[in-house]
Coordinates of C-alpha atoms in Angstrom, one line a residue:
X1 CA 240.9 85.2 95.6
X2 CA 237.9 84.1 97.6
X3 CA 234.5 85.6 97.0
X4 CA 233.7 87.6 100.2
X5 CA 230.0 86.9 99.9
X6 CA 230.5 83.1 99.3
X7 CA 229.4 81.1 102.4
X8 CA 231.5 78.0 103.0
X9 CA 233.0 76.0 105.9
X10 CA 236.3 74.1 106.1
X11 CA 236.0 70.5 107.2
X12 CA 238.9 68.4 108.5
X13 CA 238.3 65.1 110.4
X14 CA 235.5 65.6 112.9
X15 CA 235.9 69.4 112.9
X16 CA 234.2 72.1 110.9
X17 CA 235.4 75.7 110.8
X18 CA 232.8 78.3 109.8
X19 CA 234.6 81.7 108.8
X20 CA 231.3 83.6 108.6
X21 CA 230.0 82.5 112.0
X22 CA 233.5 82.6 113.5
X23 CA 232.8 79.2 115.1
X24 CA 234.6 75.9 115.4
X25 CA 232.4 72.7 115.5
X26 CA 233.4 69.2 116.6
X27 CA 230.9 66.6 115.4
X28 CA 228.4 69.4 114.9
X29 CA 228.7 70.8 118.5
X30 CA 230.1 74.4 118.8
X31 CA 233.3 74.7 120.9
X32 CA 234.4 77.7 122.9
X33 CA 237.1 79.5 121.0
X34 CA 238.2 83.1 121.8
X35 CA 238.5 85.5 118.9
X36 CA 242.3 85.5 118.6
X37 CA 242.5 81.7 118.8
X38 CA 239.8 81.5 116.1
X39 CA 241.7 83.9 113.9
X40 CA 244.9 81.9 114.4
X41 CA 243.3 78.7 113.5
X42 CA 241.6 80.2 110.4
X43 CA 244.9 81.6 109.2
X44 CA 246.5 78.1 109.5
X45 CA 243.6 76.3 107.8
X46 CA 243.4 78.8 104.9
X47 CA 247.1 78.2 104.4
X48 CA 246.9 74.4 104.9
X49 CA 250.2 72.7 104.0
X50 CA 252.2 76.0 103.8
X51 CA 254.8 77.1 106.3
X52 CA 253.9 80.3 108.1
X53 CA 256.5 82.3 109.9
X54 CA 255.8 83.6 113.4
X55 CA 256.2 87.2 112.2
X56 CA 253.7 86.6 109.4
X57 CA 251.1 85.1 111.8
X58 CA 251.5 87.8 114.4
X59 CA 251.1 90.5 111.8
X60 CA 248.0 88.9 110.4
X61 CA 246.3 88.1 113.7
X62 CA 247.2 91.1 115.8
X63 CA 247.6 93.6 112.9
X64 CA 248.8 96.9 114.4
X65 CA 249.0 95.7 118.0
X66 CA 252.5 94.9 119.4
X67 CA 252.6 91.4 121.0
X68 CA 255.4 89.0 121.8
X69 CA 255.9 85.6 120.4
X70 CA 254.7 84.1 123.6
X71 CA 251.2 85.3 122.8
X72 CA 251.2 83.3 119.6
X73 CA 252.7 80.2 121.4
X74 CA 249.9 80.3 124.0
X75 CA 247.3 80.4 121.3
X76 CA 248.9 77.5 119.4
X77 CA 249.1 75.5 122.7
X78 CA 245.4 75.9 123.4
X79 CA 244.5 75.0 119.8
X80 CA 246.5 71.8 120.0
X81 CA 244.6 70.8 123.2
X82 CA 241.3 71.3 121.4
X83 CA 242.3 69.7 118.1
X84 CA 244.6 66.8 119.1
X85 CA 241.9 64.8 121.0
X86 CA 242.7 61.8 118.7
X87 CA 246.4 62.2 118.9
X88 CA 246.6 63.8 115.4
X89 CA 249.4 66.3 114.9
X90 CA 247.4 68.9 113.0
X91 CA 249.6 71.9 113.8
X92 CA 253.3 71.3 113.2
X93 CA 256.1 73.4 114.8
X94 CA 258.8 74.4 112.4
X95 CA 261.9 75.1 114.5
X96 CA 263.2 78.7 114.2
X97 CA 260.5 79.5 111.7
X98 CA 256.9 79.1 112.6
X99 CA 254.0 76.6 112.1
X100 CA 252.2 74.6 109.5
X101 CA 248.7 73.1 109.4
X102 CA 248.7 69.6 108.0
X103 CA 245.3 68.0 107.4
X104 CA 242.9 66.8 104.7
X105 CA 240.9 70.0 104.5
X106 CA 237.8 70.2 102.4
X107 CA 235.9 73.4 101.5
X108 CA 232.1 72.7 101.8
X109 CA 229.4 74.9 100.5
X110 CA 226.3 74.3 102.7
X111 CA 222.8 74.7 101.4
X112 CA 221.0 77.9 102.1
X113 CA 218.8 76.4 104.9
X114 CA 221.5 74.2 106.4
X115 CA 222.9 74.9 109.9
X116 CA 225.9 73.3 111.6
X117 CA 224.9 74.4 115.1
X118 CA 223.6 71.5 117.2
X119 CA 223.6 69.2 114.2
X120 CA 222.8 65.6 115.1
X121 CA 222.8 62.4 112.9
X122 CA 220.6 59.4 113.7
X123 CA 222.2 56.3 112.3
X124 CA 220.0 53.5 110.7
X125 CA 219.0 50.9 113.2
X126 CA 219.0 47.2 112.3
X127 CA 217.6 44.2 114.2
X128 CA 218.8 40.6 113.7
X129 CA 216.9 37.7 115.1
X130 CA 219.0 34.7 116.1
X131 CA 217.8 31.1 116.7
X132 CA 220.8 29.8 118.6
X133 CA 221.4 30.2 122.4
X134 CA 224.8 31.9 122.1
X135 CA 225.5 35.0 124.3
X136 CA 224.3 37.8 122.1
X137 CA 223.6 41.4 123.0
X138 CA 220.3 41.1 121.1
X139 CA 219.1 37.5 121.4
X140 CA 215.5 36.3 120.9
X141 CA 214.5 32.7 121.9
X142 CA 213.8 30.4 119.0
X143 CA 210.2 30.0 120.1
X144 CA 209.6 33.7 119.8
X145 CA 211.4 34.2 116.5
X146 CA 208.3 34.6 114.4
X147 CA 206.9 38.1 115.2
X148 CA 204.1 39.6 113.2
X149 CA 205.4 42.5 111.0
X150 CA 203.1 44.9 113.0
X151 CA 205.0 44.0 116.2
X152 CA 208.4 44.5 114.7
X153 CA 207.3 47.9 113.3
X154 CA 206.1 48.9 116.7
X155 CA 209.4 47.8 118.2
X156 CA 211.3 49.8 115.6
X157 CA 209.1 52.8 116.3
X158 CA 209.7 52.7 120.0
X159 CA 213.5 52.6 119.5
X160 CA 213.4 55.5 117.0
X161 CA 211.2 57.5 119.4
X162 CA 213.6 57.0 122.2
X163 CA 216.5 58.0 120.1
X164 CA 214.8 61.2 118.9
X165 CA 213.7 62.0 122.4
X166 CA 217.3 61.6 123.6
X167 CA 218.6 63.9 120.8
X168 CA 215.9 66.5 121.6
X169 CA 216.6 66.4 125.3
X170 CA 220.3 66.7 124.9
X171 CA 219.8 69.9 122.8
X172 CA 217.6 71.6 125.4
X173 CA 219.1 74.4 127.6
X174 CA 220.6 72.8 130.7
X175 CA 219.2 73.7 134.1
X176 CA 221.0 76.7 135.5
X177 CA 219.4 77.2 138.8
X178 CA 222.8 77.7 140.5
X179 CA 223.7 80.7 138.3
X180 CA 223.5 83.8 140.5
X181 CA 225.5 86.2 138.4
X182 CA 226.2 86.8 134.7
X183 CA 228.2 89.1 132.5
X184 CA 226.8 89.9 129.1
X185 CA 229.8 90.7 127.0
X186 CA 229.4 93.3 124.2
X187 CA 228.3 91.5 121.0
X188 CA 231.2 91.6 118.6
X189 CA 230.3 93.1 115.2
X190 CA 231.4 91.2 112.2
X191 CA 231.0 94.3 110.1
X192 CA 234.0 96.5 109.5
X193 CA 232.6 100.0 110.1
X194 CA 232.9 101.8 113.4
X195 CA 229.2 102.8 113.4
X196 CA 228.2 99.1 113.0
X197 CA 229.5 98.5 116.6
X198 CA 226.6 100.4 118.0
X199 CA 224.2 97.7 116.9
X200 CA 225.9 95.1 119.1
X201 CA 226.5 97.5 121.9
X202 CA 222.8 98.5 121.8
X203 CA 221.6 94.9 122.0
X204 CA 224.1 94.3 124.8
X205 CA 222.8 97.3 126.8
X206 CA 219.2 96.3 126.3
X207 CA 219.8 92.7 127.4
X208 CA 221.7 93.9 130.5
X209 CA 218.9 96.3 131.4
X210 CA 216.1 93.8 130.9
X211 CA 217.7 90.8 132.6
X212 CA 219.1 92.9 135.4
X213 CA 215.7 94.3 136.1
X214 CA 214.4 90.8 137.0
X215 CA 216.0 90.9 140.5
X216 CA 216.7 87.2 140.4
X217 CA 220.2 87.3 139.0
X218 CA 223.0 89.8 139.4
X219 CA 224.0 91.2 136.0
X220 CA 227.3 93.2 135.6
X221 CA 226.6 96.7 134.3
X222 CA 227.6 97.8 130.9
X223 CA 230.5 99.9 132.3
X224 CA 232.0 96.7 133.8
X225 CA 232.1 94.7 130.6
X226 CA 233.1 97.4 128.1
X227 CA 236.5 98.0 129.7
X228 CA 237.9 94.6 128.8
X229 CA 239.8 94.0 125.6
X230 CA 240.7 90.4 126.5
X231 CA 239.3 88.1 123.9
X232 CA 238.7 85.1 126.2
X233 CA 235.2 85.2 127.5
X234 CA 235.9 82.7 130.3
X235 CA 238.9 84.8 131.5
X236 CA 236.7 87.9 131.5
X237 CA 234.1 86.0 133.5
X238 CA 236.7 85.0 136.1
X239 CA 237.9 88.6 136.4
X240 CA 234.3 89.8 136.9
X241 CA 233.6 86.9 139.4
X242 CA 230.4 85.7 137.7
X243 CA 229.0 82.3 137.3
X244 CA 228.3 82.6 133.6
X245 CA 229.1 84.7 130.6
X246 CA 227.0 85.4 127.5
X247 CA 229.0 86.1 124.3
X248 CA 228.2 86.4 120.7
X249 CA 228.4 88.1 117.4
X250 CA 226.2 90.4 115.3
X251 CA 226.3 90.8 111.5
X252 CA 224.2 93.3 109.6
X253 CA 223.8 93.1 105.8
X254 CA 221.1 93.6 103.1
X255 CA 218.7 95.0 105.6
X256 CA 218.9 92.1 108.0
X257 CA 220.6 91.4 111.3
X258 CA 221.9 88.1 112.4
X259 CA 223.0 87.2 116.0
X260 CA 224.9 84.2 117.3
X261 CA 225.0 83.9 121.1
X262 CA 226.0 81.3 123.6
X263 CA 225.9 81.0 127.4
X264 CA 229.0 79.6 129.1
X265 CA 229.5 78.4 132.6
X266 CA 232.7 80.1 133.8
X267 CA 233.8 77.4 136.2
X268 CA 234.4 74.7 133.6
X269 CA 233.7 76.3 130.2
X270 CA 230.5 74.2 129.7
X271 CA 228.2 75.6 127.0
X272 CA 224.8 75.9 128.7
X273 CA 222.9 77.2 125.7
X274 CA 223.5 78.5 122.2
X275 CA 221.1 80.1 119.7
X276 CA 220.8 81.9 116.4
X277 CA 218.5 84.9 115.8
X278 CA 217.8 86.7 112.6
X279 CA 215.5 89.5 111.6
X280 CA 215.1 92.7 109.7
X281 CA 217.3 95.6 110.6
X282 CA 214.3 97.8 110.9
X283 CA 212.8 95.5 113.5
X284 CA 215.9 95.1 115.7
X285 CA 213.7 95.5 118.8
X286 CA 212.0 92.2 118.0
X287 CA 215.4 90.6 118.2
X288 CA 215.9 92.3 121.6
X289 CA 212.7 90.7 122.9
X290 CA 213.5 87.2 121.6
X291 CA 217.0 87.4 122.9
X292 CA 215.9 88.6 126.4
X293 CA 213.2 86.0 126.7
X294 CA 215.3 83.0 125.6
X295 CA 218.3 84.1 127.7
X296 CA 216.1 84.3 130.8
X297 CA 214.8 80.9 130.0
X298 CA 218.3 79.5 129.5
X299 CA 219.3 80.9 132.9
X300 CA 216.5 79.1 134.5
X301 CA 215.1 82.3 136.0
X302 CA 211.8 82.1 137.8
X303 CA 209.7 85.0 136.5
X304 CA 207.6 86.9 139.0
X305 CA 204.7 89.2 138.5
X306 CA 205.4 91.7 135.7
X307 CA 208.7 90.1 134.7
X308 CA 207.5 89.0 131.3
X309 CA 206.5 92.5 130.5
X310 CA 209.9 93.8 131.7
X311 CA 211.7 91.4 129.3
X312 CA 209.8 92.8 126.3
X313 CA 209.5 96.4 127.5
X314 CA 210.6 98.9 124.8
X315 CA 211.8 102.3 126.0
X316 CA 212.0 103.5 122.3
X317 CA 211.1 102.1 118.9
X318 CA 213.4 104.6 117.2
X319 CA 216.6 102.8 116.3
X320 CA 218.5 106.0 115.7
X321 CA 217.5 107.3 119.1
X322 CA 218.6 104.1 120.7
X323 CA 222.0 104.2 119.0
X324 CA 222.5 107.8 120.2
X325 CA 221.6 106.7 123.7
X326 CA 224.1 103.9 123.7
X327 CA 226.9 106.2 122.5
X328 CA 225.9 108.6 125.2
X329 CA 226.4 105.9 127.9
X330 CA 229.7 105.0 126.3
X331 CA 231.1 108.5 126.8
X332 CA 229.4 108.9 130.2
X333 CA 231.2 105.9 131.6
X334 CA 234.6 107.5 130.7
X335 CA 233.8 110.3 133.2
X336 CA 236.1 113.1 132.0
X337 CA 234.7 116.6 131.4
X338 CA 235.2 116.3 127.7
X339 CA 233.6 112.9 127.5
X340 CA 230.6 114.0 129.7
X341 CA 230.0 116.9 127.2
X342 CA 230.0 114.3 124.4
X343 CA 227.5 112.3 126.4
X344 CA 225.2 115.3 126.7
X345 CA 225.3 115.7 123.0
X346 CA 224.3 112.1 122.2
X347 CA 221.6 112.0 125.0
X348 CA 220.2 115.2 123.6
X349 CA 220.2 113.7 120.1
X350 CA 218.3 110.7 121.5
X351 CA 215.5 112.7 123.1
X352 CA 215.3 114.9 119.9
X353 CA 214.7 111.8 117.8
X354 CA 212.3 110.4 120.4
X355 CA 210.9 112.9 122.9
X356 CA 209.3 110.0 124.9
X357 CA 212.6 108.1 125.5
X358 CA 212.7 108.0 129.3
X359 CA 216.2 106.3 129.5
X360 CA 217.7 109.1 127.4
X361 CA 216.4 111.7 129.9
X362 CA 218.0 109.6 132.7
X363 CA 221.3 109.7 130.8
X364 CA 221.0 113.5 130.4
X365 CA 220.4 113.9 134.1
X366 CA 223.4 111.8 135.0
X367 CA 225.7 113.6 132.6
X368 CA 224.7 117.1 133.8
X369 CA 225.2 116.0 137.5
X370 CA 228.7 114.8 136.9
X371 CA 229.6 117.9 134.8
X372 CA 228.8 119.9 137.9
X373 CA 230.8 117.6 140.2
X374 CA 233.8 117.8 137.9
X375 CA 233.7 121.6 137.8
X376 CA 233.1 121.7 134.1
X377 CA 229.8 123.6 134.4
X378 CA 228.4 125.8 137.2
X379 CA 226.4 123.8 139.8
X380 CA 223.3 126.0 139.4
X381 CA 223.1 125.6 135.6
X382 CA 224.0 121.9 135.5
X383 CA 222.0 120.6 138.5
X384 CA 218.8 122.4 137.4
X385 CA 219.1 120.8 134.0
X386 CA 219.7 117.4 135.7
X387 CA 216.6 117.8 137.8
X388 CA 214.5 118.7 134.8
X389 CA 215.7 115.7 132.9
X390 CA 215.2 113.3 135.7
X391 CA 211.7 114.6 136.4
X392 CA 210.8 114.2 132.7
X393 CA 212.0 110.6 132.8
X394 CA 209.8 109.9 135.8
X395 CA 206.9 111.6 134.1
X396 CA 207.3 109.1 131.3
X397 CA 208.0 106.1 133.4
X398 CA 207.7 106.1 137.2
X399 CA 209.1 102.6 137.4
X400 CA 212.6 103.5 136.2
X401 CA 215.1 102.8 138.9
X402 CA 217.7 105.0 137.1
X403 CA 215.4 108.0 137.0
X404 CA 214.7 107.8 140.8
X405 CA 218.4 107.5 141.4
X406 CA 219.3 110.5 139.2
X407 CA 216.7 112.6 140.9
X408 CA 217.9 111.5 144.4
X409 CA 221.4 112.5 143.5
X410 CA 220.4 116.1 142.5
X411 CA 218.2 116.4 145.7
X412 CA 221.1 115.3 147.8
X413 CA 224.1 117.2 146.4
X414 CA 222.4 120.5 145.3
X415 CA 219.0 121.0 146.8
X416 CA 219.9 119.4 150.2
X417 CA 216.5 117.7 150.3
X418 CA 217.6 114.9 152.6
X419 CA 214.2 113.3 153.1
X420 CA 213.3 113.5 149.4
X421 CA 216.7 112.0 148.5
X422 CA 216.4 109.1 150.8
X423 CA 212.9 108.3 149.6
X424 CA 214.0 108.4 146.0
X425 CA 217.0 106.1 146.7
X426 CA 214.8 103.6 148.5
X427 CA 212.4 103.6 145.7
X428 CA 215.1 103.0 143.1
X429 CA 216.6 100.1 145.1
X430 CA 213.1 98.5 145.6
X431 CA 212.6 98.7 141.8
X432 CA 216.1 97.2 141.0
X433 CA 218.1 95.8 144.0
X434 CA 220.9 95.1 141.6
X435 CA 221.5 98.7 140.4
X436 CA 225.0 99.3 141.7
X437 CA 224.9 103.1 141.1
X438 CA 221.8 103.5 143.3
X439 CA 223.5 101.7 146.2
X440 CA 226.7 103.6 145.7
X441 CA 225.1 107.0 145.7
X442 CA 222.8 106.0 148.6
X443 CA 225.9 105.1 150.6
X444 CA 227.2 108.7 150.1
X445 CA 223.9 110.0 151.4
X446 CA 224.1 107.8 154.5
X447 CA 227.8 108.9 155.0
X448 CA 226.7 112.5 155.1
X449 CA 224.1 111.7 157.6
X450 CA 226.7 110.0 159.8
X451 CA 225.0 106.5 159.4
X452 CA 228.3 104.8 158.6
X453 CA 227.4 101.2 159.2
X454 CA 224.4 101.5 156.8
X455 CA 226.6 103.3 154.3
X456 CA 229.2 100.5 154.4
X457 CA 226.5 97.8 154.0
X458 CA 225.2 99.6 150.9
X459 CA 228.7 100.2 149.3
X460 CA 229.6 96.6 149.9
X461 CA 226.4 95.4 148.2
X462 CA 227.3 97.7 145.3
X463 CA 230.8 96.0 145.2
X464 CA 229.1 92.6 145.0
X465 CA 227.2 93.8 141.9
X466 CA 230.1 95.6 140.3
X467 CA 233.3 94.3 141.9
X468 CA 235.8 95.8 139.6
X469 CA 234.4 99.3 139.4
X470 CA 237.1 101.8 140.7
X471 CA 234.6 104.4 141.8
X472 CA 232.5 101.8 143.7
X473 CA 235.6 100.3 145.4
X474 CA 236.8 103.8 146.3
X475 CA 233.5 104.5 147.9
X476 CA 234.3 102.3 150.8
X477 CA 237.5 104.2 151.4
X478 CA 235.5 107.5 151.3
X479 CA 233.1 106.2 154.0
X480 CA 235.9 104.8 156.2
X481 CA 237.6 108.2 156.1
X482 CA 234.6 110.1 157.4
X483 CA 234.0 107.3 160.0
X484 CA 237.5 108.0 161.3
X485 CA 238.6 104.4 160.5
X486 CA 241.8 105.6 158.8
X487 CA 243.9 102.4 159.0
X488 CA 241.2 100.4 157.3
X489 CA 240.7 103.1 154.7
X490 CA 244.4 103.2 153.8
X491 CA 244.6 99.4 153.5
X492 CA 241.6 99.3 151.2
X493 CA 242.9 102.3 149.2
X494 CA 246.3 100.8 148.7
X495 CA 244.7 97.7 147.2
X496 CA 242.8 99.8 144.8
X497 CA 246.0 101.6 143.7
X498 CA 247.6 98.3 143.0
X499 CA 244.8 97.3 140.7
X500 CA 244.0 100.8 139.2
X501 CA 247.1 103.0 139.7
X502 CA 245.8 105.6 137.2
X503 CA 242.4 106.1 139.0
X504 CA 242.9 109.7 140.2
X505 CA 240.2 110.0 142.9
X506 CA 241.6 107.2 145.1
X507 CA 244.8 109.2 145.6
X508 CA 242.6 112.1 146.9
X509 CA 240.9 109.8 149.4
X510 CA 244.2 108.4 150.5
X511 CA 245.7 111.9 150.9
X512 CA 242.9 112.8 153.3
X513 CA 243.6 109.6 155.4
X514 CA 247.3 110.3 155.5
X515 CA 246.6 113.8 156.7
X516 CA 244.7 112.5 159.7
X517 CA 247.4 110.0 160.5
X518 CA 250.3 112.5 160.3
X519 CA 251.8 110.6 157.4
X520 CA 252.8 113.9 155.6
X521 CA 255.3 112.5 153.1
X522 CA 252.7 110.0 151.9
X523 CA 250.0 112.7 151.9
X524 CA 252.0 115.0 149.6
X525 CA 252.9 112.1 147.3
X526 CA 249.2 111.2 147.0
X527 CA 248.3 114.8 146.4
X528 CA 250.8 115.1 143.6
X529 CA 249.8 111.8 142.0
X530 CA 246.2 112.8 142.0
X531 CA 247.0 116.1 140.3
X532 CA 249.2 114.4 137.7
X533 CA 246.5 111.9 136.8
X534 CA 243.9 114.7 136.6
X535 CA 246.1 116.7 134.3
X536 CA 246.8 119.5 136.8
X537 CA 250.1 121.2 137.6
X538 CA 252.1 118.7 139.7
X539 CA 255.4 120.5 139.9
X540 CA 257.4 120.1 143.2
X541 CA 257.7 123.4 145.2
X542 CA 259.5 124.5 148.3
X543 CA 256.1 124.6 150.1
X544 CA 255.4 121.0 149.2
X545 CA 258.9 119.8 150.2
X546 CA 258.5 121.5 153.5
X547 CA 255.1 120.0 154.0
X548 CA 256.3 116.5 153.2
X549 CA 259.2 116.7 155.6
X550 CA 257.2 118.3 158.4
X551 CA 257.1 116.6 161.9
X552 CA 254.6 119.1 163.2
X553 CA 250.9 119.4 162.1
X554 CA 250.9 123.2 162.2
X555 CA 254.0 123.4 159.9
X556 CA 252.4 120.9 157.5
X557 CA 249.1 122.7 157.2
X558 CA 250.6 126.1 156.9
X559 CA 252.8 124.9 154.0
X560 CA 249.7 123.3 152.5
X561 CA 247.9 126.6 152.7
X562 CA 250.8 128.4 151.0
X563 CA 250.6 126.0 148.1
X564 CA 246.8 126.3 147.8
X565 CA 247.1 130.1 147.6
X566 CA 249.8 129.8 145.0
X567 CA 247.6 127.3 143.0
X568 CA 244.6 129.6 143.2
X569 CA 246.5 132.2 141.1
X570 CA 246.3 129.8 138.1
X571 CA 243.2 127.7 138.8
X572 CA 239.9 127.9 140.6
X573 CA 240.2 127.5 144.3
X574 CA 238.1 125.0 146.2
X575 CA 236.3 127.0 148.9
X576 CA 235.6 123.9 151.1
X577 CA 239.2 122.7 150.9
X578 CA 240.5 126.2 152.0
X579 CA 237.9 126.2 154.9
X580 CA 239.3 122.9 156.1
X581 CA 242.9 124.1 156.0
X582 CA 242.2 127.3 157.9
X583 CA 240.3 125.3 160.5
X584 CA 243.4 123.0 160.9
X585 CA 245.7 126.0 161.6
X586 CA 243.2 127.6 164.0
X587 CA 242.2 130.6 161.9
X588 CA 238.5 130.2 162.5
X589 CA 237.4 133.6 161.0
X590 CA 239.0 132.6 157.6
X591 CA 237.6 129.1 157.9
X592 CA 234.0 130.4 158.3
X593 CA 234.5 132.9 155.5
X594 CA 235.4 130.1 153.1
X595 CA 232.7 127.8 154.4
X596 CA 230.1 130.5 153.7
X597 CA 231.5 130.8 150.2
X598 CA 231.2 127.1 149.7
X599 CA 227.7 127.2 150.9
X600 CA 226.8 130.1 148.5
X601 CA 228.3 128.1 145.6
X602 CA 226.4 125.0 146.8
X603 CA 229.6 123.0 146.3
X604 CA 228.9 119.3 146.5
X605 CA 231.3 118.7 149.5
X606 CA 229.1 120.9 151.7
X607 CA 226.8 118.0 152.2
X608 CA 229.6 116.3 154.3
X609 CA 229.8 119.3 156.7
X610 CA 228.3 117.3 159.5
X611 CA 231.0 114.6 159.4
X612 CA 234.1 116.3 157.9
X613 CA 237.1 115.4 160.2
X614 CA 239.1 118.6 159.3
X615 CA 236.2 120.8 160.7
X616 CA 236.1 119.2 164.2
X617 CA 237.7 122.3 165.7
X618 CA 234.7 124.5 164.6
X619 CA 231.9 122.4 165.9
X620 CA 231.4 124.3 169.2
X621 CA 231.0 127.6 167.4
X622 CA 227.4 128.7 166.9
X623 CA 228.2 129.7 163.3
X624 CA 228.8 126.1 162.5
X625 CA 225.3 125.1 163.8
X626 CA 223.9 127.9 161.8
X627 CA 225.3 126.5 158.5
X628 CA 224.2 123.0 159.5
X629 CA 220.7 124.3 160.1
X630 CA 220.7 126.1 156.7
X631 CA 221.5 123.0 154.8
X632 CA 218.9 121.0 156.9
X633 CA 221.3 118.7 158.8
X634 CA 220.1 119.6 162.3
X635 CA 216.7 120.4 163.8
X636 CA 215.7 124.1 163.4

């Protein structure tokens, strides 16, 4: 049995396999090897010469996950391409059984200060002086054969200097001026404990925040990179449509943290840069600073005024507070009522441990705002807490784009402070043009104001920053709906459903578009799917069947009303939705009654009063202008 603390590498031919660093080297140069391929190779090497069955390998590499034999075959195929550059058959296929690794494998114990990464060897140079006139690659005329020793030493020195310079130059980070976007993948923890993952996640979040704040490169947000379980960094990079990916590992033991990171060009897998970092666990923020600075340098970013300070800015020096904040963001990104409450708990823990932690207050504001939107907490209670948290964040740091965004959201949805909301959104975007959430929420503001072209420009910019975000992509459908561009909205929405069929909100947006097009069967199907995915009652009823088969708008909407009234007996009714239905069947008194209720509740959809298609029949009524005036959407 191997000593778990013993550090060694396996050598075979030109290759070296380091189990501790989880890296394969060829002639001292690290090769890109996804985690499952590394584990497959390590299993083969550790059992060198022994036949391994497919079942045995799948169980060892994928453990509790269910995978098919094809997954293993693909890993073996890729490993052969990497290892068989000299035509050697290192991995044998055993028909109807499995595989065997056949090589002269040596176990090497490197010295404590030895590193394999970027190892280079300079061979001894010799000079032979010839007297004849034969064609020789290094021929000196006979008349010049007697050089003073000093001249020969100088000649040797120049050759050695050139060789050393070549080695130094080849190990420098390659110019990366063409890199316009990057994904920082969560650093993989080499420790076994669940809590250990927060170290890598915290470093990842810090790097994304710092590099993303430089404005010169688009950095995918943390929410975009944490959703992937695919082990191949280059494949993730392609899915995220970035020019480069940064991946690495983090290992913590005996009060120290060690990082191994590398920057890969997605187009061809070229390793642009690789580095090791090590420091005391108690000074993990020093590692953050060094990692951020060297990553920016490797990316070839031109730093402007204040950028150096941004790279080393520390929002907290309390490691426990930072870990709580990272866990809060993890739950916030899941966006369910239960997860949002967990987020509030962790953000509150972060500010308790560090009352001056501005980012944690931003997290609190965002969590409270979404809790109100999801109906988990009353708007008055939740939005007031959100405003207080965002204001505290700005009091601590007025240059936080996230804090301005959070405050703008509250001003827009609850306080109907339109001028203040737009000012805060513009300030946030000026501070960080690559903050997708700011642009997404600003597009919602512009939609409510009826400025649809501007809204589309903002949401499309947000999509460039975070192209796989379901909520950002759905934002374009939302805008197109209010702009009465239903065909475009439906086409875009159907694409999102193909990619994210379990994203509930897109079915709500599609239902609204189908309503306007008279596509009632599709509308009811979308309604039911949304309720199913949201965990609501999605049973088919007579009213729903009648609505789906209706050929007349009045029949459709009256059956919809019947269903809504029935649902209200078991769940909270949405006042704004009922106002829309009553408006569609011409019962204006009821429509205004429910609109007034929505206004009193300060329901978030009230902000779209000015542009809501279902309320068009009420626009000539003075009572409609009165509500618009009260929410500040028309001159008094």
